[in-house]
Short mmCIF file of C-alpha atoms in Angstrom, two decimals:
data_model
loop_
_atom_site.label_atom_id
_atom_site.label_comp_id
_atom_site.label_asym_id
_atom_site.label_seq_id
_atom_site.Cartn_x
_atom_site.Cartn_y
_atom_site.Cartn_z
CA MET G 1274 59.29 -63.96 107.01
CA LYS G 1275 61.04 -63.59 110.76
CA PRO G 1276 59.07 -62.34 112.99
CA THR G 1277 60.53 -58.47 114.32
CA THR G 1278 59.05 -57.76 116.90
CA LEU G 1279 58.25 -59.40 120.52
CA SER G 1280 54.10 -59.04 120.08
CA GLU G 1281 54.73 -61.29 116.28
CA ARG G 1282 57.29 -63.59 118.19
CA GLY G 1283 54.87 -63.99 121.06
CA TYR G 1284 51.63 -64.58 118.48
CA LEU G 1285 53.27 -67.39 116.79
CA THR G 1286 54.67 -68.93 119.55
CA ASN G 1287 51.24 -69.04 121.39
CA ASN G 1288 49.99 -70.54 117.62
CA ARG G 1289 52.14 -73.24 117.90
CA VAL G 1290 51.35 -73.80 121.38
CA ARG G 1291 47.75 -74.17 120.60
CA GLN G 1292 48.70 -76.57 117.29
CA LYS G 1293 50.24 -78.76 119.47
CA THR G 1294 47.88 -78.75 122.29
CA GLU G 1295 44.91 -79.12 119.56
CA ILE G 1296 46.84 -82.80 118.27
CA ASN G 1297 47.19 -83.95 121.52
CA TYR G 1298 43.74 -83.36 122.87
CA LYS G 1299 43.08 -84.87 119.08
CA PHE G 1300 44.94 -88.11 119.98
CA VAL G 1301 42.97 -88.15 123.80
CA LEU G 1302 39.80 -88.17 121.68
CA VAL G 1303 41.45 -91.45 119.72
CA LEU G 1304 42.36 -92.96 122.85
CA ALA G 1305 39.17 -92.49 124.19
CA LYS G 1306 37.05 -94.06 120.91
CA ILE G 1307 39.68 -96.94 121.36
CA VAL G 1308 38.91 -97.59 124.67
CA GLN G 1309 35.64 -97.76 124.33
CA LEU G 1310 35.93 -99.98 121.15
CA LEU G 1311 37.86 -102.37 124.09
CA LEU G 1312 35.27 -102.37 126.07
CA ILE G 1313 32.96 -103.72 124.01
CA ILE G 1314 34.99 -106.38 122.52
CA GLY G 1315 35.78 -107.16 125.72
CA PHE G 1316 32.21 -107.34 127.48
CA ILE G 1317 31.41 -109.80 124.39
CA ILE G 1318 34.52 -112.16 124.69
CA GLY G 1319 34.06 -111.85 128.55
CA THR G 1320 30.25 -112.65 127.72
CA LEU G 1321 31.14 -115.66 125.80
CA GLY G 1322 33.91 -117.30 128.03
CA ILE G 1323 31.12 -116.96 130.64
CA LEU G 1324 28.07 -118.98 129.05
CA VAL G 1325 30.71 -120.99 127.72
CA ALA G 1326 31.81 -121.80 131.41
CA CYS G 1327 28.26 -122.06 132.26
CA THR G 1328 27.52 -125.00 129.98
CA TYR G 1329 30.90 -126.62 130.74
CA PHE G 1330 29.91 -126.89 134.43
CA THR G 1331 26.24 -127.65 134.14
CA VAL G 1332 26.66 -129.88 131.31
CA ASN G 1333 27.01 -132.86 134.19
CA LEU G 1334 24.14 -131.73 136.39
CA PHE G 1335 21.47 -132.30 133.28
CA GLY G 1336 23.39 -135.57 132.22
CA PHE G 1337 24.21 -135.10 129.02
CA GLN G 1338 27.79 -135.80 127.61
CA GLU G 1339 30.71 -134.02 128.86
CA PHE G 1340 32.69 -131.90 126.39
CA TYR G 1341 36.26 -131.69 127.71
CA TYR G 1342 37.00 -129.20 124.59
CA LEU G 1343 34.81 -126.85 126.00
CA LYS G 1344 37.55 -126.41 129.02
CA GLY G 1345 40.10 -124.90 127.09
CA ILE G 1346 37.88 -122.56 125.24
CA TYR G 1347 36.39 -120.45 127.81
CA ILE G 1348 40.16 -120.44 129.08
CA SER G 1349 40.96 -119.04 126.46
CA LEU G 1350 38.53 -116.85 126.39
CA LEU G 1351 38.66 -115.60 129.78
CA LYS G 1352 42.48 -114.95 129.29
CA TYR G 1353 41.14 -113.21 125.50
CA TYR G 1354 38.73 -110.61 127.83
CA ALA G 1355 41.19 -110.02 130.68
CA ILE G 1356 43.24 -108.87 127.95
CA THR G 1357 41.02 -106.64 125.82
CA GLY G 1358 38.69 -105.64 128.40
CA VAL G 1359 40.42 -104.99 131.13
CA ILE G 1360 44.38 -104.82 130.87
CA LEU G 1361 44.70 -102.80 127.50
CA PRO G 1362 41.82 -100.02 128.61
CA THR G 1363 43.42 -99.67 131.77
CA LEU G 1364 47.17 -98.90 129.91
CA LEU G 1365 45.29 -96.47 127.20
CA ILE G 1366 43.60 -94.18 130.42
CA VAL G 1367 46.94 -94.23 131.86
CA ILE G 1368 48.67 -92.98 128.60
CA ALA G 1369 45.48 -90.53 128.08
CA PHE G 1370 45.93 -89.34 131.35
CA LEU G 1371 50.05 -88.98 131.02
CA THR G 1372 49.01 -86.64 127.74
CA ILE G 1373 46.48 -84.57 129.58
CA ARG G 1374 48.97 -83.82 132.31
CA ILE G 1375 51.87 -83.01 129.75
CA ILE G 1376 49.69 -80.73 127.67
CA ASP G 1377 48.70 -78.73 131.20
CA THR G 1378 52.48 -78.64 131.69
CA GLN G 1379 53.65 -77.08 128.53
#
């Protein structure tokens, strides 16, 4: 059924805009949850990387045998921390801000 009056047309347009806005805000909320999850995972990976790095560098102080494989482990852990704890959350926050900006201009 097609709208016949201007008020009906305006009402339908407003409903469509409202639905799009609600969908976009839900998208932003999902992005926020993903950012929270990535920050938690990044914090865990970063903590493990720092602990392994501290172990690698303090082994010689106490006279224990040096574990050369720990160097590769802590370097890769800190790289993963940089990706999951810093880069991805930053990109998702930027995407969320751009989405909100687009919502506000509609």
